[in-house]
Coordinates of C-alpha atoms and ligand atoms in Angstrom, one line a residue:
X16 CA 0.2 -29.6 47.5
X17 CA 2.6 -26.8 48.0
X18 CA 2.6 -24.3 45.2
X19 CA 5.8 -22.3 45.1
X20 CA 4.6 -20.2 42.4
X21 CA 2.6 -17.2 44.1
X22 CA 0.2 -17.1 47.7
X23 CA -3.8 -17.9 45.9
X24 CA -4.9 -21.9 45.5
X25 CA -6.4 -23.1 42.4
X26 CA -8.9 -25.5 42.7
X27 CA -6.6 -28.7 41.5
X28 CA -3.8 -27.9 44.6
X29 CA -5.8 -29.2 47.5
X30 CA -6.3 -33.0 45.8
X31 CA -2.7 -34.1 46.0
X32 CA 0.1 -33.7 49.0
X33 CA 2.0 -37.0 47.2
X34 CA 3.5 -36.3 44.3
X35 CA 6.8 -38.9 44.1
X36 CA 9.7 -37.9 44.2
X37 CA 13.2 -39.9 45.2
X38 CA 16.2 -38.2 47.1
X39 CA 18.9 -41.4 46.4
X40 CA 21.8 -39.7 44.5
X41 CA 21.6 -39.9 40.3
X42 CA 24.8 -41.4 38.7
X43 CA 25.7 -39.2 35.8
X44 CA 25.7 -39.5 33.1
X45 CA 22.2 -40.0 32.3
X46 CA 20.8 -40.0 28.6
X47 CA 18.5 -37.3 29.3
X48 CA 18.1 -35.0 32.3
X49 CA 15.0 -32.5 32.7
X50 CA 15.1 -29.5 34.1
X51 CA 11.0 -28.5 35.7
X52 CA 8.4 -30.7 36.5
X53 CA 5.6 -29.5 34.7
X54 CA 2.9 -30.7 32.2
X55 CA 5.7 -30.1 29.5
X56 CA 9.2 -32.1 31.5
X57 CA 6.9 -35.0 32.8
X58 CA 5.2 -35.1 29.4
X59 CA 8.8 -35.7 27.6
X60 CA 10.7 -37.3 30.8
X61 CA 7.8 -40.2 30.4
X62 CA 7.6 -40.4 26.8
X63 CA 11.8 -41.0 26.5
X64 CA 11.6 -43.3 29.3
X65 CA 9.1 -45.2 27.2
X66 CA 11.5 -45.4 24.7
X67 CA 14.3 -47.0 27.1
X68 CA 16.1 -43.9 28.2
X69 CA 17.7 -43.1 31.7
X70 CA 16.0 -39.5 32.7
X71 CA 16.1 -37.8 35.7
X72 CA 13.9 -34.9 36.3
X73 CA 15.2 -32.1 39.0
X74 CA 13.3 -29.0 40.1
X75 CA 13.8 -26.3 42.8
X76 CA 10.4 -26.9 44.1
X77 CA 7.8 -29.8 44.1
X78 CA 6.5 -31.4 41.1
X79 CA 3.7 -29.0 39.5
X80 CA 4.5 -26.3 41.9
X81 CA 4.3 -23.6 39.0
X82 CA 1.7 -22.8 36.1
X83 CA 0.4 -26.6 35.8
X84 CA -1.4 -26.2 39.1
X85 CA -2.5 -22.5 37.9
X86 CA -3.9 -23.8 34.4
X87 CA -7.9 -24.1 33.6
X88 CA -7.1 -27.2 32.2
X89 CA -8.7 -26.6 28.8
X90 CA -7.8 -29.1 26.5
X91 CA -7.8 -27.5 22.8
X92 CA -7.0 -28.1 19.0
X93 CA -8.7 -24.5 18.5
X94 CA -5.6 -22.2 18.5
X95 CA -5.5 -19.8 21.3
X96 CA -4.7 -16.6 18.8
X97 CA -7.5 -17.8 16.2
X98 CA -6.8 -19.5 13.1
X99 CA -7.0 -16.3 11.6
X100 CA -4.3 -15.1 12.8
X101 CA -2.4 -18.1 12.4
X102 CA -3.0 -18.6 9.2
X103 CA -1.7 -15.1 8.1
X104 CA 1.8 -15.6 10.1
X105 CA 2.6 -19.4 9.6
X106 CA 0.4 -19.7 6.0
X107 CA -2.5 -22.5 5.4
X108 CA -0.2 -25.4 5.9
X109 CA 1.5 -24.1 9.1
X110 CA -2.5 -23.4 10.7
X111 CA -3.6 -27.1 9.7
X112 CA 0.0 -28.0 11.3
X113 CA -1.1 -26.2 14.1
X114 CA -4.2 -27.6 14.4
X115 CA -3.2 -30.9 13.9
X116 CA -0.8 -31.1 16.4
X117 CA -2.9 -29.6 19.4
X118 CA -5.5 -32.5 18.3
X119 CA -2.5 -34.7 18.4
X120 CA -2.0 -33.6 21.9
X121 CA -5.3 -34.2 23.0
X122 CA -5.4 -37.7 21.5
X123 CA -1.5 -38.7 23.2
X124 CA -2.9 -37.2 26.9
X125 CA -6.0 -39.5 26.1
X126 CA -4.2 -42.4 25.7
X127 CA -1.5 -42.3 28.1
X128 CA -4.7 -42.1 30.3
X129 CA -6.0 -45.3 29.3
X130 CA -2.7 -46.8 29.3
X131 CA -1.1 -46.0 32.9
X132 CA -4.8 -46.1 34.1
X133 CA -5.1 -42.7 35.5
X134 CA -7.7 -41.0 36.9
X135 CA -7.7 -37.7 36.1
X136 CA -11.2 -36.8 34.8
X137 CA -10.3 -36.9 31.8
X138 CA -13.1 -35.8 29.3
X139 CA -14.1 -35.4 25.7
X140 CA -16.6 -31.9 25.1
X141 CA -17.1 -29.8 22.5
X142 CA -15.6 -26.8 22.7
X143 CA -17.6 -23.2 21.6
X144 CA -16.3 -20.2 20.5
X145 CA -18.9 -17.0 21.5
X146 CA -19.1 -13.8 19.6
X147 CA -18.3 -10.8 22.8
X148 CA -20.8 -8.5 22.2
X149 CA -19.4 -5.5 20.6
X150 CA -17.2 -7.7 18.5
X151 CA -18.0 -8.1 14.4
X152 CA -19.9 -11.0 13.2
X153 CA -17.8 -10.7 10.5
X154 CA -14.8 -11.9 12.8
X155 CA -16.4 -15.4 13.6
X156 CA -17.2 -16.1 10.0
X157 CA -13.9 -15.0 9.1
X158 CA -12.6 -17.6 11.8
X159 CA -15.3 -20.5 10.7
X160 CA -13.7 -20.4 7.3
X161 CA -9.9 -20.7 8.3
X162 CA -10.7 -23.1 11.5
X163 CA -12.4 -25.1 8.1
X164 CA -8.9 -24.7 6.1
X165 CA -7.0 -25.8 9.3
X166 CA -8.5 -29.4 9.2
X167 CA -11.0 -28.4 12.1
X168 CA -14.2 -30.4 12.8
X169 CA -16.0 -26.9 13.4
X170 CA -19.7 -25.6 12.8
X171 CA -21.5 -22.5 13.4
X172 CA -24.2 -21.2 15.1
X173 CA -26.6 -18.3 14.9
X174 CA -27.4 -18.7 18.6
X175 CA -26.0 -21.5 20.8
X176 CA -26.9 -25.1 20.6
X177 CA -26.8 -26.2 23.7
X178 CA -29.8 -25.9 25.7
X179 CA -29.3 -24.1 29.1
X180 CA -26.6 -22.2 27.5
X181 CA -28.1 -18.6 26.8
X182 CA -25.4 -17.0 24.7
X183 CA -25.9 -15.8 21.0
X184 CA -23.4 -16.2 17.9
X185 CA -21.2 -19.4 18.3
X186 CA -18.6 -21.8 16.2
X187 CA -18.3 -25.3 17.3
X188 CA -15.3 -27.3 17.8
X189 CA -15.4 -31.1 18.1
X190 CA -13.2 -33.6 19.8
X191 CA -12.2 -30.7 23.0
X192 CA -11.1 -32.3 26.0
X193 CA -11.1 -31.1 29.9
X194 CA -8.9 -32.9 32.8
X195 CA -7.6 -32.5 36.1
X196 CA -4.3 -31.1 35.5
X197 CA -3.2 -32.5 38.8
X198 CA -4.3 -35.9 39.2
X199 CA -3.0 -36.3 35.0
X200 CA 0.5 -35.0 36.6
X201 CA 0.9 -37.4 39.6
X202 CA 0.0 -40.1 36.9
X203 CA 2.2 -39.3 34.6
X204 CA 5.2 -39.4 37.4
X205 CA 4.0 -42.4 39.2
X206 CA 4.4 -44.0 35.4
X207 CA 7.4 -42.6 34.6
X208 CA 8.6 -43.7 37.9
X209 CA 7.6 -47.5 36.8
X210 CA 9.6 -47.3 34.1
X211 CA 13.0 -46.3 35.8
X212 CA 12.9 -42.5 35.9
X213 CA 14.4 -40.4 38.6
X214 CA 12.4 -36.9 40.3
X215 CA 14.3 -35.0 42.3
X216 CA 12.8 -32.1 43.8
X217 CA 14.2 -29.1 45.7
X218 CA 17.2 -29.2 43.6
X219 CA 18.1 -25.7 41.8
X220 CA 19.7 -25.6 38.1
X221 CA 22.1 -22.7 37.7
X222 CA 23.5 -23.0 34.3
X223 CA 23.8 -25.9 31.8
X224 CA 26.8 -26.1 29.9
X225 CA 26.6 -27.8 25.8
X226 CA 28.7 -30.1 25.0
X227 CA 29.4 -34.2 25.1
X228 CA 28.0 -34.8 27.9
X229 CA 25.9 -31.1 28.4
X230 CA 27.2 -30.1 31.9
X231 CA 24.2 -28.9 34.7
X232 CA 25.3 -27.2 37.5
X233 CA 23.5 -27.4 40.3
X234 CA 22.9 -25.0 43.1
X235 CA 25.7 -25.7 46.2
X236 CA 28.3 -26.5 43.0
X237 CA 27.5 -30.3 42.1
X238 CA 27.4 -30.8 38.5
X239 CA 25.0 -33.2 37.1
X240 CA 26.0 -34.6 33.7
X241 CA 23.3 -36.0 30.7
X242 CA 24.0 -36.5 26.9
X243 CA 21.2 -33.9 26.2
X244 CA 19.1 -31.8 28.6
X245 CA 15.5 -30.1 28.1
X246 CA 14.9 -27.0 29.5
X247 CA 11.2 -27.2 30.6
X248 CA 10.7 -24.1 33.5
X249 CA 8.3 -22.2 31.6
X250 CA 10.5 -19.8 31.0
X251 CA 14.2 -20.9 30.0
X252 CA 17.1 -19.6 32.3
X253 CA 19.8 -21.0 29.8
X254 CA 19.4 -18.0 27.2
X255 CA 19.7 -14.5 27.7
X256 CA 18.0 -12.5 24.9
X257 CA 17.4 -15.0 22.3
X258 CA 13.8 -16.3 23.6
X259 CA 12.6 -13.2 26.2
X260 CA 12.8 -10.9 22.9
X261 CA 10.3 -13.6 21.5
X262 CA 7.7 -13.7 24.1
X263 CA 5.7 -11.4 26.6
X264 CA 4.7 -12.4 30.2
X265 CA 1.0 -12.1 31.3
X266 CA -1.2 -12.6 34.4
X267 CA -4.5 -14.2 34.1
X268 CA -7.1 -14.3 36.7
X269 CA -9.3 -17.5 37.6
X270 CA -12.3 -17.4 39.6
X271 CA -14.4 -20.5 40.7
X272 CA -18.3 -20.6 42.0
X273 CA -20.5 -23.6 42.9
X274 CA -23.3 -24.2 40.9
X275 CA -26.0 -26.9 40.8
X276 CA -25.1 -30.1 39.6
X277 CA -25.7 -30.5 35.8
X278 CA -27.0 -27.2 35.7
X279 CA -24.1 -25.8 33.1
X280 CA -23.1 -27.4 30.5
X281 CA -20.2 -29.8 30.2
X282 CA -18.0 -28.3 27.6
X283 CA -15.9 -25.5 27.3
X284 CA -16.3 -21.6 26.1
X285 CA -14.3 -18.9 25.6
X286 CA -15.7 -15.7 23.6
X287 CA -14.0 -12.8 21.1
X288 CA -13.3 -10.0 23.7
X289 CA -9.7 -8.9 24.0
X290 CA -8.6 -10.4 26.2
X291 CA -10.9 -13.0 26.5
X292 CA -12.9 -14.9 29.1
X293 CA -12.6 -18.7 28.8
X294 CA -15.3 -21.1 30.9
X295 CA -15.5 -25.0 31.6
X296 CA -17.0 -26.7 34.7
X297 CA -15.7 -28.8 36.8
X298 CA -18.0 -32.0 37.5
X299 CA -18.8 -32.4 40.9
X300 CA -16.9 -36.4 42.0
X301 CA -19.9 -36.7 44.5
X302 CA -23.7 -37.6 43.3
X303 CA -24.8 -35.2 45.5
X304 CA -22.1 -32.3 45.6
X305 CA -22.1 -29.0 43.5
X306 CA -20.3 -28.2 40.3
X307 CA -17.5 -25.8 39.5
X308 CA -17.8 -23.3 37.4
X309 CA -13.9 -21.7 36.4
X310 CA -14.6 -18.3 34.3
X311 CA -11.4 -17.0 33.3
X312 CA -9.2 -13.8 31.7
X313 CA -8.8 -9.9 32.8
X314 CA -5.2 -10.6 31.9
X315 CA -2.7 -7.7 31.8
X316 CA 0.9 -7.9 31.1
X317 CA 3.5 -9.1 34.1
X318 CA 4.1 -6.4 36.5
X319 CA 2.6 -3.5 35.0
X320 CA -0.4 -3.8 36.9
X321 CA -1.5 -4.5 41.0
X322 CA -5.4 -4.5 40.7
X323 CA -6.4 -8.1 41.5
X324 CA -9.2 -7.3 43.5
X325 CA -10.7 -5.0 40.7
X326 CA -10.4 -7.9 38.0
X327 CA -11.8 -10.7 40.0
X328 CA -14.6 -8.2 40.8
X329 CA -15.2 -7.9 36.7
X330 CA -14.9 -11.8 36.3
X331 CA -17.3 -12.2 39.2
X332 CA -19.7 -9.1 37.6
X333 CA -19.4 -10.9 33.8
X334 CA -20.1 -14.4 35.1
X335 CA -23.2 -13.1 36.9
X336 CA -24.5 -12.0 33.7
X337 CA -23.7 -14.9 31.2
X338 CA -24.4 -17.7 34.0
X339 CA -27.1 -16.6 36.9
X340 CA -27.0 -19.9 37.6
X341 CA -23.5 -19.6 39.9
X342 CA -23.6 -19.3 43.3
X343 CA -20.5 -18.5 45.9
X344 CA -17.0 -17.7 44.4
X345 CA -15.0 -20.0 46.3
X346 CA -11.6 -19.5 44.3
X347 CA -9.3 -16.6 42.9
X348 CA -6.4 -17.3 41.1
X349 CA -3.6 -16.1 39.4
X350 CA -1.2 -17.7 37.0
X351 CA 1.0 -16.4 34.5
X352 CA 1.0 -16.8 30.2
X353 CA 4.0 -16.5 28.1
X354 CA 2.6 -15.3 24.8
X355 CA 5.0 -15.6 21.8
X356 CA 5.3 -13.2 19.0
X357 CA 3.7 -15.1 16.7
X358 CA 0.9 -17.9 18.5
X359 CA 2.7 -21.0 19.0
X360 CA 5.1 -22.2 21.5
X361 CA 8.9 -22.8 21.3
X362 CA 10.1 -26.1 21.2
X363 CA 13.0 -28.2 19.9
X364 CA 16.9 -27.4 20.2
X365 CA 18.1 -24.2 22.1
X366 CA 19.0 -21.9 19.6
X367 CA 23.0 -22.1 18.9
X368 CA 22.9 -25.4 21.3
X369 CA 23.7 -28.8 20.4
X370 CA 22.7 -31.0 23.4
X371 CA 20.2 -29.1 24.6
X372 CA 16.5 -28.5 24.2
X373 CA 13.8 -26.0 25.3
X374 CA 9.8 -25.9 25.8
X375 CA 8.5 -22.7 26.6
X376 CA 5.7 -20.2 25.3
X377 CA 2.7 -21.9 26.2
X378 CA 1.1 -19.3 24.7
X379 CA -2.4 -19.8 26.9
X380 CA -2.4 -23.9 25.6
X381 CA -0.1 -25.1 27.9
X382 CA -1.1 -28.5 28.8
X383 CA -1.4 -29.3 24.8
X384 CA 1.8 -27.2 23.9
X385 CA 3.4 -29.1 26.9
X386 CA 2.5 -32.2 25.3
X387 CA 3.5 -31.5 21.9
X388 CA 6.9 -31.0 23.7
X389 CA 6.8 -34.1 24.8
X390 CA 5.8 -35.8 21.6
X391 CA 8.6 -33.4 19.9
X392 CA 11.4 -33.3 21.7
X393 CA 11.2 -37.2 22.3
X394 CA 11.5 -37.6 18.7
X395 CA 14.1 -34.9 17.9
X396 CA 16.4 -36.8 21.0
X397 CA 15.9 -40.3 19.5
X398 CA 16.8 -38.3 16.0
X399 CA 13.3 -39.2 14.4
X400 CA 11.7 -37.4 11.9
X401 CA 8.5 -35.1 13.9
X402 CA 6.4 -33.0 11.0
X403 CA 5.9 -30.2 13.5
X404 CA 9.8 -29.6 14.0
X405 CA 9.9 -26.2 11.8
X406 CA 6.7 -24.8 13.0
X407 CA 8.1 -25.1 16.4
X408 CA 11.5 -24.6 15.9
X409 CA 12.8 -22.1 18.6
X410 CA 15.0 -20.1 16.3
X411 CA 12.2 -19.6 14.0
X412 CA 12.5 -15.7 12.7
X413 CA 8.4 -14.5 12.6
X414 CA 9.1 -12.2 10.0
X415 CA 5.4 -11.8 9.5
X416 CA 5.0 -11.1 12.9
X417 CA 7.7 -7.9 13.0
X418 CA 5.3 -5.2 14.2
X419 CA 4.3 -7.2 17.3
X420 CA 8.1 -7.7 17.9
X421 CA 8.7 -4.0 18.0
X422 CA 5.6 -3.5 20.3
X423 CA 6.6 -5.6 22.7
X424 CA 9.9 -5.1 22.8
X425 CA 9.3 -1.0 23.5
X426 CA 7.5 -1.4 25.8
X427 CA 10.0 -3.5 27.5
X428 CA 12.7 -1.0 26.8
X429 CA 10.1 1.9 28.6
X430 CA 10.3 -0.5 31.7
X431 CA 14.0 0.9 32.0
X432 CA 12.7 4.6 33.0
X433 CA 11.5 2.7 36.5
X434 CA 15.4 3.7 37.6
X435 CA 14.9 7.0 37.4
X436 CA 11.5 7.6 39.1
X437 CA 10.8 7.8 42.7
X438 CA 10.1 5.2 44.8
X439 CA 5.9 4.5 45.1
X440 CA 6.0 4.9 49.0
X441 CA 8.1 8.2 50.8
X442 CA 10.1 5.5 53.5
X443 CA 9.2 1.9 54.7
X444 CA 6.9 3.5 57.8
X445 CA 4.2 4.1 54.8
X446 CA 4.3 0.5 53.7
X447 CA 1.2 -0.9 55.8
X448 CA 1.3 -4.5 57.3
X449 CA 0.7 -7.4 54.5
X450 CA 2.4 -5.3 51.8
X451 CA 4.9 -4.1 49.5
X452 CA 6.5 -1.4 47.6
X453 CA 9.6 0.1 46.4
X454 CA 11.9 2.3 47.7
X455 CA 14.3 5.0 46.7
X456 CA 17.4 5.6 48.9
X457 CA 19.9 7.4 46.6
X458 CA 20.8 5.7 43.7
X459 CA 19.3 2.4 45.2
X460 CA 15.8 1.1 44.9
X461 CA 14.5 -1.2 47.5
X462 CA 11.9 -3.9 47.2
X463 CA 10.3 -3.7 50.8
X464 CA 7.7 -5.8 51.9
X465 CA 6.4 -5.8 55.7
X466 CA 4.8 -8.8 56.7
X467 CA 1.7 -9.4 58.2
X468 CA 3.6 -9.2 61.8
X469 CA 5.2 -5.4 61.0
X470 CA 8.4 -6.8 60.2
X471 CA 10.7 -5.6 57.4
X472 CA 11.7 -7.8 54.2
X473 CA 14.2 -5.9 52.1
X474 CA 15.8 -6.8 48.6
X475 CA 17.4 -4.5 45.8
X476 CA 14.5 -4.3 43.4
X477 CA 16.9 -4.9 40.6
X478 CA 15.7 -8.0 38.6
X479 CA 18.7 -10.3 38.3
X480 CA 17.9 -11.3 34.6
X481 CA 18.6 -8.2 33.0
X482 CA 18.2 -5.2 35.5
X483 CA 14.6 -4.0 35.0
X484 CA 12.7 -2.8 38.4
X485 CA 10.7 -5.4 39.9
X486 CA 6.9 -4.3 40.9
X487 CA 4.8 -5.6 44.1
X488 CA 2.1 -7.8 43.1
X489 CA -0.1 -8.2 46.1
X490 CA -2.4 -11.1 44.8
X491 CA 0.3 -13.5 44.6
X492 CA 2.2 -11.7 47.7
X493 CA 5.5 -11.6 44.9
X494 CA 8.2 -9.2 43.4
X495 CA 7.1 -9.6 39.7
X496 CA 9.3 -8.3 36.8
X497 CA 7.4 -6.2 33.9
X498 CA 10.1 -7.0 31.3
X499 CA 10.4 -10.6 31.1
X500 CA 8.4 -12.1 34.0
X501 CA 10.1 -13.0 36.4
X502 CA 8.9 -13.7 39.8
X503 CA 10.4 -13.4 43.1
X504 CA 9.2 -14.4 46.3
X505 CA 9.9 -11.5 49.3
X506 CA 12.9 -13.0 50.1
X507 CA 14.1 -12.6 47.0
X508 CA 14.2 -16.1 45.9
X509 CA 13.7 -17.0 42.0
X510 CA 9.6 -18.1 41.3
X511 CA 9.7 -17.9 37.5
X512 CA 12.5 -17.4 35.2
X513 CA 14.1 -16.1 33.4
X514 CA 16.2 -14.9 36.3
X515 CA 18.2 -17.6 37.8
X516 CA 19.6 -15.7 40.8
X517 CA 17.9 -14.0 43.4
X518 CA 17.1 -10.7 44.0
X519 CA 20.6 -8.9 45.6
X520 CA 20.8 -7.5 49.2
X521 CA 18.7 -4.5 49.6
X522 CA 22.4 -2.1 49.5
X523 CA 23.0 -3.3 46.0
X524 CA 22.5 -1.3 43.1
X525 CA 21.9 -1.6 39.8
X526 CA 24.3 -4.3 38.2
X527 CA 27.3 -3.3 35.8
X528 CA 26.0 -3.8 32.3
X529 CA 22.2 -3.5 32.3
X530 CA 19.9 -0.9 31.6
X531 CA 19.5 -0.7 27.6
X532 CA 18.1 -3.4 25.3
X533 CA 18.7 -4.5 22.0
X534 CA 16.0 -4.1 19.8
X535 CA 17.1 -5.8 16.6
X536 CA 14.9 -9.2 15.9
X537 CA 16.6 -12.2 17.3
X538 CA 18.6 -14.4 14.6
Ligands
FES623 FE1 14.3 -9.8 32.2 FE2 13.6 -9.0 34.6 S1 12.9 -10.7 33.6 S2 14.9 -8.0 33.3

C-alpha cells in the first residue's frame, strides 16, 4: 500500500494494495463523519455503525497511510510510562483505570476479530518487562508492586522464564496480544463497509466548524455536514494551542531481521532504558519461511535530530547482542509518537466544542489507545455513560504533571531562535543530490531539497501551524517541524498535523503573528 506518511516501508505495507474505499458522493448530513483513517477513526467509524449510525470516514490519503502502518503492533495493558509513573499523576484508581482499559482494548480488538472473521494474526503472549542494564533493580520492584495495585496479572523474575530468552531481571504481564496492524485495518473497513459506512479517501479537511450540524470544510470549498465529527489524524488540526501545549512529537526507529523459525520467542519485550527498546517477532505465514524479528526505539524528539543511519546502526549493534540468533536486517523504519504530558492519550469532546470530538496522543499504545477511542467516543456520541471519560478527558489539567509541561514547552519556545540563525548550507549549489537543507536569503528561510535528478524543490521553511522552522529529515525524505510535529512532504504538502496548510512559496516569510508562545498551562 501507499504510505503517505514519510519514504521507509514497514513490514505490514507490502501485504495490502486494496483497502476499500468508495468515491459516490455522501449526502449530508450524516450522524457522524470521521476525519483519518487510522487504527483510532476505523476503530470508532465501525463501532457507531454497529450501533445504526450513518458515518462517513474521509482522509487526504489512503486508509492507514500514516502511523498505523508505522506501528510495531504491540498490543498492551502494561502502560507505556510504567505504572509508576502513572500511579503518581492520575492516583491508584486512575492506574487500575488505566490498566483496565488497555486490557479492555485488547479484549474489543480480539473480538471484533472473531466476529468480522478477520485474519490478521491476531495473538495472545505474555508480555516481559527487562531490567536495562545500568538501570536499579529497585525500579522493577517498584514497578511489580504498582503494576499489582493496577489490577495487572504480573509476576517477576530473577532471570527470564522463557527458555531461549537469555536476558536477566524480568516482570511478567499476562493476557499481551500481537497483530498485523494492516490486515486488522482492511478488516475492520471491509466490516464497517457491510454495515453501511462510507470511506472516502484523498479528500482534505480544512476546518470543522461546531455547531447543529458541525460544518467540515473540505479542500476545493465543499462543505460536508454531520451532527458530530471525530477528529482522528493523530494530531488534531481543529485546535490551535489547546492540545500541542499538551503533547511532544517523537521519532522512533524500527528495524526488522530474519531469524530461524521458532527460534525467538513468541511474546513481546521491551526493557528500562530511556528511551527504551521494545521486541516482538513476527511468525513466519509459511512452514518453511523465516521469522521476523522488529527490535524497536533510539527515539528523539521531531525535528531536532537527522541521524537515522546512526540509530538504526545502535538498534542493529543492541539486537546483535541480546539476540545472536538474527540474521539480515531487511527493514528500517521510522514513525512518529505523540507523548502527552502526563501518559495517557486524549480522547472525548474537543475542548470548548460541542459536536465535536478528538483522539490523539497515542502516547507509544496506539493501536489500544486507538481502540479505547473507539470504545469511548462511541459511547460519549450515543450519550452513554463510559467509566474511562475523566481519565481521558481532553481538557484534563495534569497538575501533577506541571514540571514536564514547562520542559516541554521551553524547549519548544527555543525552537523560535531557528529565525535568527543562518541557514545550515551557504547557497542551494552545496545541497548534494537526494537532499535537503535550509536556506537563508535575507529575512527568508528556504526549505530546499534537490532531488535525486539535480533538480531544485523550494518551500518557505516556515511551518504553517504556528511559524517554527521546519528541519530536513533525510530518513523519511520530509520537512519535519521540531515544535509540534508536523510533517511536510518536499512539495510542501501537509504529512502530519497539526498544520493544515502547506508550507508557503519559497519568497514568503515568516507569517504576521507568530514567533512567541504562551507558556501558561492550557485551561
Ligand atoms: Fe506547531 Fe510547526 S507544528 S509550529
Amino acid at each position: 500500500m501507499k504510505s503517505d506518511s514519510g519514504k521507509t516501508v514497514s513490514t505490514w505495507m507490502g501485504v495490502d494494495s486494496t483497502l476499500p474505499q468508495d468515491s459516490a458522493p455522501v449526502e449530508s448530513p450524516v450522524d457522524v463523519c470521521v476525519i483519518g483513517g487510522g487504527i483510532s477513526g476505523m476503530s470508532v467509524a465501525y463501532l457507531l455503525a454497529r450501533d445504526g449510525r450513518s458515518v462517513v470516514v474521509i482522509d487526504d490519503g489512503p486508509v492507514g497511510g500514516g502511523e498505523t502502518a508505522r506501528t510495531s503492533a504491540h498490543l498492551s495493558s502494561a502502560i507505556d510510562d510504567g505504572f509508576v509513573r502513572i500511579e503518581k499523576i492520575h492516583g491508584p484508581e486512575g492506574a487500575r483505570l488505566a490498566h483496565a482499559s488497555h486490557a479492555a482494548a485488547i479484549d474489543c480488538i480480539e473480538s471484533i476479530v472473531r466476529d468480522e472473521n478477520i485474519d490478521c494474526e491476531f495473538q495472545r503472549v505474555d508480555g516481559f518487562l527487562f531490567q536495562a542494564p545500568g538501570t536499579s533493580p529497585e525500579e522493577l520492584a517498584l514497578e511489580y508492586a504498582a503494576a499489582q495495585r493496577a489490577g495487572a496479572k504480573v509476576e517477576a523474575f530473577p532471570r527470564s522464564p522463557v527458555p531461549g530468552l537469555a536476558l536477566g531481571p524480568c516482570l511478567r504481564f499476562a493476557g499481551q496480544a500481537q497483530m498485523h496492524p494492516m490486515l486488522y485495518l482492511r478488516g475492520l473497513c471491509q466490516a464497517f463497509l457491510r454495515r453501511g459506512g462510507r470511506i472516502q479517501c484523498g479528500v482534505r479537511a480544512e476546518a470543522v466548524h461546531d455547531g447543529e450540524p458541525v460544518r467540515i470544510e473540505l479542500q476545493g470549498g465543499r462543505i460536508l455536514e454531520a451532527r458530530s465529527v471525530v477528529v482522528a489524524t493523530n494530531s488534531p488540526f481543529t485546535t490551535l494551542f489547546a492540545m500541542h501545549t499538551k503533547q511532544a512529537p517523537y521519532r522512533t526507529f524500527v528495524i526488522g531481521a530474519d531469524c530461524p523459525r521458532g527460534g525467538i520467542p513468541n511474546v513481546l519485550m521491551w526493557d528500562t532504558a530511556d528511551p527504551y527498546h521494545y521486541v516482538r517477532t513476527v511468525p513466519s505465514r509459511t512452514p518453511d519461511g523465516l521469522d521476523l524479528l522488529l527490535v524497536g526505539g533510539e527515539d528523539h524528539k521531531t525535528g531536532q535530530a537527522d541521524d537515522g543511519p546512526e540509530r538504526f546502526q545502535r538498534l542493529e549493534r543492541w539486537m546483535r547482542e541480546n539476540f545472536p540468533g538474527a540474521e539480515t536486517v531487511r527493514y528500517r523504519w521510522s514513525g512518529q509518537v505523540l507523548e502527552t504530558l502526563d501518559g495517557l492519550a486524549y480522547i472525548g469532546r474537543e475542548p470548548g466544542a460541542k459536536h465535536i470530538y478528538l483522539s490523539t496522543g497515542d502516547s507509544g499504545m496506539g493501536l489500544t489507545h486507538g481502540t479505547i477511542a473507539g470504545m469511548l467516543l462511541t459511547d460519549l456520541i450515543q450519550g452513554r455513560d463510559n467509566p474511562w471519560s475523566d481519565l481521558y478527558a481532553p481538557d484534563r489539567k495534569p497538575v501533577k504533571a506541571t514540571g514536564e509541561f514547562l520542559r516541554e514547552n521551553l524547549n519548544v519556545a527555543a525552537q523560535f531562535a531557528d529565525h535568527v540563525k543562518p541557514g545550515q548550507a551557504q547557497d542551494e549549489d552545496a545541497i548534494p543530490n537526494g537532499s535537503g537543507a535550509v536556506l537563508r536569503r535575507g529575512m527568508h528561510l528556504v526549505a530546499a531539497y534537490r532531488d535525486g535528478d539535480g533538480h531544485l524543490h523550494e518551500r518557505s521553511a516556515v511551518c504553517t501551524h504556528l511559524g517554527c522552522i521546519v528541519h530536513f529529515n533525510s530518513t523519511e525524505t520530509t520537512w519535519d517541524c521540531p515544535c509540534h510535529g508536523s510533517r511536510f512532504g518536499v512539495d510542501g504538502q501537509v504529512l502530519n498535523g497539526p498544520a493544515s496548510k502547506p508550507l508557503g512559496e519559497a519568497e514568503l516569510g515568516m507569517p504576521q503573528g507568530v514567533g512567541s508562545v504562551d507558556l501558561r498551562p492550557a485551561q
